[in-house]
GROMACS .gro file of C-alpha atoms in nm:
model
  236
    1UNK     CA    1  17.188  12.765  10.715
    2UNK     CA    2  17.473  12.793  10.976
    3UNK     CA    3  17.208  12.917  11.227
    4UNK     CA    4  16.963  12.599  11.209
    5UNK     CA    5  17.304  12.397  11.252
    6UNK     CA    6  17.401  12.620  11.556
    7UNK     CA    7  17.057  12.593  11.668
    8UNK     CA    8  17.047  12.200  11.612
    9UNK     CA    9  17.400  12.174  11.779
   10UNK     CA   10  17.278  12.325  12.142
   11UNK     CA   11  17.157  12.061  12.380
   12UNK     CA   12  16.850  12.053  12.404
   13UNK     CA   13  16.746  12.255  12.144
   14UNK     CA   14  16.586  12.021  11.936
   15UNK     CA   15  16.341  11.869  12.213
   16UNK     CA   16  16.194  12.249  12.258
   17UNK     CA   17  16.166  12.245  11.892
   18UNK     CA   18  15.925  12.005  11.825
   19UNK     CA   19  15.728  12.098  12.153
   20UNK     CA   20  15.656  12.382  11.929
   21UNK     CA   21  15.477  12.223  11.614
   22UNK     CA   22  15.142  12.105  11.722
   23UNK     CA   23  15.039  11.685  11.740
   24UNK     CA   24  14.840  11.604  11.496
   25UNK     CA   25  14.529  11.387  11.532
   26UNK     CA   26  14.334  11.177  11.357
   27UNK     CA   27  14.038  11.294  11.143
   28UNK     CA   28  13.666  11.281  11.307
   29UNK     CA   29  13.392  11.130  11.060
   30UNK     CA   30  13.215  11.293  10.877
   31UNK     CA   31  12.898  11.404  11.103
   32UNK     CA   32  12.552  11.262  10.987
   33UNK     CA   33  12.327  11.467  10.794
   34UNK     CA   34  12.035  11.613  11.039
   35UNK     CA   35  11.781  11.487  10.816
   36UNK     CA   36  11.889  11.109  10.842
   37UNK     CA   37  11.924  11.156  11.226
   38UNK     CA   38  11.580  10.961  11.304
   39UNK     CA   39  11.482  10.974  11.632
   40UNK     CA   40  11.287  10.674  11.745
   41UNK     CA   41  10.967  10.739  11.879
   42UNK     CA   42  10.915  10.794  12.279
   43UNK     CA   43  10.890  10.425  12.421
   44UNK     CA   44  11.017  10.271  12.125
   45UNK     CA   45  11.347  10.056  12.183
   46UNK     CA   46  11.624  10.196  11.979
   47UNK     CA   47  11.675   9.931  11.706
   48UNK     CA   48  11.299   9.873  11.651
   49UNK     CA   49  11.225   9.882  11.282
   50UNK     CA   50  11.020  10.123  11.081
   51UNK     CA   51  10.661  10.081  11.085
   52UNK     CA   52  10.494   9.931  10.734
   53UNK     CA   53  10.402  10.208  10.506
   54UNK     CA   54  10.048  10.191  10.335
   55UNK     CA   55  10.006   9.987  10.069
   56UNK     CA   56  10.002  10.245   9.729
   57UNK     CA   57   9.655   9.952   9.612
   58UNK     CA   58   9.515   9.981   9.947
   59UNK     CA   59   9.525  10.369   9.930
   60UNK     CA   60   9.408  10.327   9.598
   61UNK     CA   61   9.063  10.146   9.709
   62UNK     CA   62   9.013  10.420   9.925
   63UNK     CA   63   9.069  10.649   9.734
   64UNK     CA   64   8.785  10.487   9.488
   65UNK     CA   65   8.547  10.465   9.785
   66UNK     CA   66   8.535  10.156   9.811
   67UNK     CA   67   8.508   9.970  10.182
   68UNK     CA   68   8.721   9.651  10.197
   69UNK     CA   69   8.876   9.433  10.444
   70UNK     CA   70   9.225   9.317  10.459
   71UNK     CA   71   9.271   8.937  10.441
   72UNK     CA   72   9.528   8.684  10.534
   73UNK     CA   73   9.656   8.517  10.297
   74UNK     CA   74   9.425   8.241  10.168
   75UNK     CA   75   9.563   7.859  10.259
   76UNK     CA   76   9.579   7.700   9.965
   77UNK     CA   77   9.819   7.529   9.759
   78UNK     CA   78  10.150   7.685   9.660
   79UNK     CA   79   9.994   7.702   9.312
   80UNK     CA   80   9.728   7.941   9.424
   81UNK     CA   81   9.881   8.271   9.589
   82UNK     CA   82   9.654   8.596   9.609
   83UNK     CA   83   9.871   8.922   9.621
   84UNK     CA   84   9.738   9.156   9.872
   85UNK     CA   85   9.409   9.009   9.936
   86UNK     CA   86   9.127   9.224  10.032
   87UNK     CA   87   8.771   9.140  10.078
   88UNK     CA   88   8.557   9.352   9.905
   89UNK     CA   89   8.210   9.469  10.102
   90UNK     CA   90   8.064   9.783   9.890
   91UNK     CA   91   8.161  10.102   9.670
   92UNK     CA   92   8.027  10.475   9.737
   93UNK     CA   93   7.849  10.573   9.375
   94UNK     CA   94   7.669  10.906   9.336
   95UNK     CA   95   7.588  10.971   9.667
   96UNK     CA   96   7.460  10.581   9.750
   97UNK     CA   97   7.633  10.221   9.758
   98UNK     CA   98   7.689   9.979   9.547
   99UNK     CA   99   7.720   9.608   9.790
  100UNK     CA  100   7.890   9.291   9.684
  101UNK     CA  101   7.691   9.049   9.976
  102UNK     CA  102   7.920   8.797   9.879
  103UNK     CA  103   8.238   9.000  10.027
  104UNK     CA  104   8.426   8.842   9.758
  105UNK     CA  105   8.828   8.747   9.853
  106UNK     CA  106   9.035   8.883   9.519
  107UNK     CA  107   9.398   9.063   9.493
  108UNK     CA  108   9.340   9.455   9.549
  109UNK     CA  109   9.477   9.517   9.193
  110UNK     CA  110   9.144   9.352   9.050
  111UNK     CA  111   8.947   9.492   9.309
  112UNK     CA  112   9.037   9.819   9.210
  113UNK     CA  113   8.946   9.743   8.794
  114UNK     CA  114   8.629   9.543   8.984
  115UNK     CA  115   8.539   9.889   9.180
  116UNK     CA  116   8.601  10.132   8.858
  117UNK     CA  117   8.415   9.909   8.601
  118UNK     CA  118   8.121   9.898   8.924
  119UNK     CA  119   8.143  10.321   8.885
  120UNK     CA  120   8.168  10.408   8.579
  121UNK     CA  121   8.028  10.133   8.379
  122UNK     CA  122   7.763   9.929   8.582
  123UNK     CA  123   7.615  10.197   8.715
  124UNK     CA  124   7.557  10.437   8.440
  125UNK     CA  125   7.417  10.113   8.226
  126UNK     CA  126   7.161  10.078   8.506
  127UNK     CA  127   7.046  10.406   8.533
  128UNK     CA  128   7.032  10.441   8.167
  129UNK     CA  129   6.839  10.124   8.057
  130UNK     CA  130   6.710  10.010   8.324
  131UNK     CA  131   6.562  10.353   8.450
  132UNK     CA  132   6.712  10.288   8.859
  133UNK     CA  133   7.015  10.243   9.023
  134UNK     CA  134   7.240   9.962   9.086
  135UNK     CA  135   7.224   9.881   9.429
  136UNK     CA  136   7.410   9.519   9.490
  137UNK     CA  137   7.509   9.271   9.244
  138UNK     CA  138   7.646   8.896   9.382
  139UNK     CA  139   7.981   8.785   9.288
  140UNK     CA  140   8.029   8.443   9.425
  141UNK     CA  141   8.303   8.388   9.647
  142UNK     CA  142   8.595   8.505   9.445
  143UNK     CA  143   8.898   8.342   9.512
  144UNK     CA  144   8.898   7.920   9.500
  145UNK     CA  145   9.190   7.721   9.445
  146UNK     CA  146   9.070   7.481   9.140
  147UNK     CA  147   9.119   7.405   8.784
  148UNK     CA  148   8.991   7.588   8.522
  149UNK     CA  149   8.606   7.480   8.453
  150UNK     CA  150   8.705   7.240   8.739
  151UNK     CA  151   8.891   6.994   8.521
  152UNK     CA  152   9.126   6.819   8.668
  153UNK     CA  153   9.428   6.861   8.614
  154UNK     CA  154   9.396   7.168   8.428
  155UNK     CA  155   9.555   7.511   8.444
  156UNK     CA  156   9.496   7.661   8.734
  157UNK     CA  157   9.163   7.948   8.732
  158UNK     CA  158   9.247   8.333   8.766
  159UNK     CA  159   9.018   8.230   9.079
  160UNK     CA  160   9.310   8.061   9.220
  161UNK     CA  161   9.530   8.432   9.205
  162UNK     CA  162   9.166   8.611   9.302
  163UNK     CA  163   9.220   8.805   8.998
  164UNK     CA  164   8.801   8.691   8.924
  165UNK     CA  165   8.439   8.713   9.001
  166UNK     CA  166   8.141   8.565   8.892
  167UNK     CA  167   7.828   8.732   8.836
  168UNK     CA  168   7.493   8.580   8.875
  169UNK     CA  169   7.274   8.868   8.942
  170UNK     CA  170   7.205   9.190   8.928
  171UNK     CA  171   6.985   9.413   9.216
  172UNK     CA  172   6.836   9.768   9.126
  173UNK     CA  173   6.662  10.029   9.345
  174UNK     CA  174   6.307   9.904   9.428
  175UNK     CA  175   6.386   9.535   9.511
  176UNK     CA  176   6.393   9.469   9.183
  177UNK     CA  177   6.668   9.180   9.053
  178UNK     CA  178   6.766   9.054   8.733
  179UNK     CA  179   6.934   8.687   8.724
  180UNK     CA  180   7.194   8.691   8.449
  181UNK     CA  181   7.085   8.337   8.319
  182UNK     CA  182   6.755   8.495   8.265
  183UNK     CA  183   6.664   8.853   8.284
  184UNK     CA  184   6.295   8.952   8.360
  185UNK     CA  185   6.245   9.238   8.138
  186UNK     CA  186   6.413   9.355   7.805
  187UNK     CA  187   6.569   9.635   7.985
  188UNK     CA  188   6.757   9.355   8.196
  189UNK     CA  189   6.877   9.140   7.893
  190UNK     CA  190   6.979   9.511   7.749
  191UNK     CA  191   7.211   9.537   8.061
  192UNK     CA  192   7.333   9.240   8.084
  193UNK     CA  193   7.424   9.205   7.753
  194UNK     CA  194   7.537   9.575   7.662
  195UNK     CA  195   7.758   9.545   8.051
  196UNK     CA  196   7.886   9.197   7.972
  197UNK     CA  197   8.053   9.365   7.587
  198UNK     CA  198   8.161   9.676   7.808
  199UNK     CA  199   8.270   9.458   8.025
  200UNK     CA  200   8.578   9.311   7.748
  201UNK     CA  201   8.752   9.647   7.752
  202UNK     CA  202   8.841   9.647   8.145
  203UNK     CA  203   8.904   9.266   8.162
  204UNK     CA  204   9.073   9.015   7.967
  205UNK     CA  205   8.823   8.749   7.996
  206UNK     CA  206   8.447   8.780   7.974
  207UNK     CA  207   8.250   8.477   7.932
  208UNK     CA  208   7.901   8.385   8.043
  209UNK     CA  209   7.586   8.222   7.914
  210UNK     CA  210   7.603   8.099   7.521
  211UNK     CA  211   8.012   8.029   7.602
  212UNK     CA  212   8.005   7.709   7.764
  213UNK     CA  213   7.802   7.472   8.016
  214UNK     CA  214   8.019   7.583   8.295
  215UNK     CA  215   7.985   7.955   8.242
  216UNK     CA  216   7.563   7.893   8.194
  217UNK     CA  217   7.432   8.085   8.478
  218UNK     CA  218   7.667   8.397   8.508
  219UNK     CA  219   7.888   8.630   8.397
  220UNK     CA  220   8.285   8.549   8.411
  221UNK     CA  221   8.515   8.834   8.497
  222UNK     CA  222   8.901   8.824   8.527
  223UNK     CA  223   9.211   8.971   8.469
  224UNK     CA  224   9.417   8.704   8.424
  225UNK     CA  225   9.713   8.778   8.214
  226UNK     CA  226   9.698   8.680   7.806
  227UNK     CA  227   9.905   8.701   7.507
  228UNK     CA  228  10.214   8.828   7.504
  229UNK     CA  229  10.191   9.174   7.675
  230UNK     CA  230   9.941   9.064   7.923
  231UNK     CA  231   9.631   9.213   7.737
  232UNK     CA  232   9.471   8.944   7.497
  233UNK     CA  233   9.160   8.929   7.514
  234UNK     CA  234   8.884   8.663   7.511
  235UNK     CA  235   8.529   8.790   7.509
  236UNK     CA  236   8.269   8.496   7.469
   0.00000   0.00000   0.00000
């Protein structure tokens, strides 16, 4: 105790003192972790921002096979708004395709139930009562902004979302085609009519001829939601 106070008493002493204790200084950040250190790519400015990733649908439909164009989003009214529009041209089925002519403009979520219901539904129904292949069936143009049945001032159709096709005919290997108003043979009415109750379990509304005057010459398919949990179905 008396020695720090002799210490402390000398001149001088106290400056050589704290030339002895180190400065401190201040604390670096933490460094980033080498796996969030991006490097843009060569040419790219610095701040550009990350390139779109694929679209999990998109991957989807080709994934199914099926060959589709991306579309702009349709002009319509605000009512009317297709998510992720695609327009659909054909689907690869046991070694062949399966066209839609019309290239139909729908959201890729029903083009993907449209393409799986086309696989494993259409297609074995045609080979199995009507002896051949499906080769091309026409959908109309798919999305239109209008009121349901064309009513005006009605609800707006599952057109208007492109969440619908509709059917008129059906073409098999051979040039052979079957209108869905009026099928040639009774293996066409078979198909149509044994597709068109299959068809109730991947859509929520089926309707065609026998429903209604405006659903006379074709088959109506959509996936509109119904009911409460989206799944209702009406099958006409």
């Amino acid at each position: 105790m008396l020695l720090g106070l002799g210490l402390l008493s000398v001149p001088g002493a106290t400056a050589e003192i704290r030339q002895s204790v180190p400065a401190r200084s201040a604390p670096l950040p933490v460094p980033r972790p080498p796996d969030l250190a991006v490097e843009p790519p060569a040419g790219a400015p610095a701040d550009a921002p990350p390139a779109p990733s694929e679209s999990t649908c998109y991957a989807g439909l080709t994934a199914l096979g099926i060959r589709f164009e991306r579309a702009p989003a349709p002009a319509a009214a605000a009512a009317c708004i297709v998510t992720e529009p695609v327009r659909l041209e054909a689907i690869g089925v046991d070694g062949g395709e399966i066209r839609w002519p019309d290239r139909p403009l729908v959201a890729c979520a029903f083009a993907r139930v449209l393409g799986e219901f086309t696989r494993d539904i259409a297609q074995p129904l045609a080979r199995g009562l009507v002896g051949r292949p499906l080769t091309a069936f026409g959908t109309g143009g798919g999305f239109e902004c209008r009121a349901r049945n064309r009513t005006a001032g009605g609800r707006v159709s599952a057109h208007g979302a492109g969440l619908a096709v509709d059917i008129a005919w059906f073409a098999f290997e051979g040039d052979r085609r079957e209108l869905v108003e009026t099928p040639g043979g009774e293996d066409g009415r078979r198909f149509v009519a044994t597709l068109r109750k299959a068809a109730c379990g991947w859509f929520t509304t089926v309707l065609g001829p026998g429903s209604d005057a405006a659903h006379a010459g074709h088959l109506h398919l959509d996936r509109e939601p119904r009911g409460r949990d989206g799944e209702s179905r009406l099958c006409q």
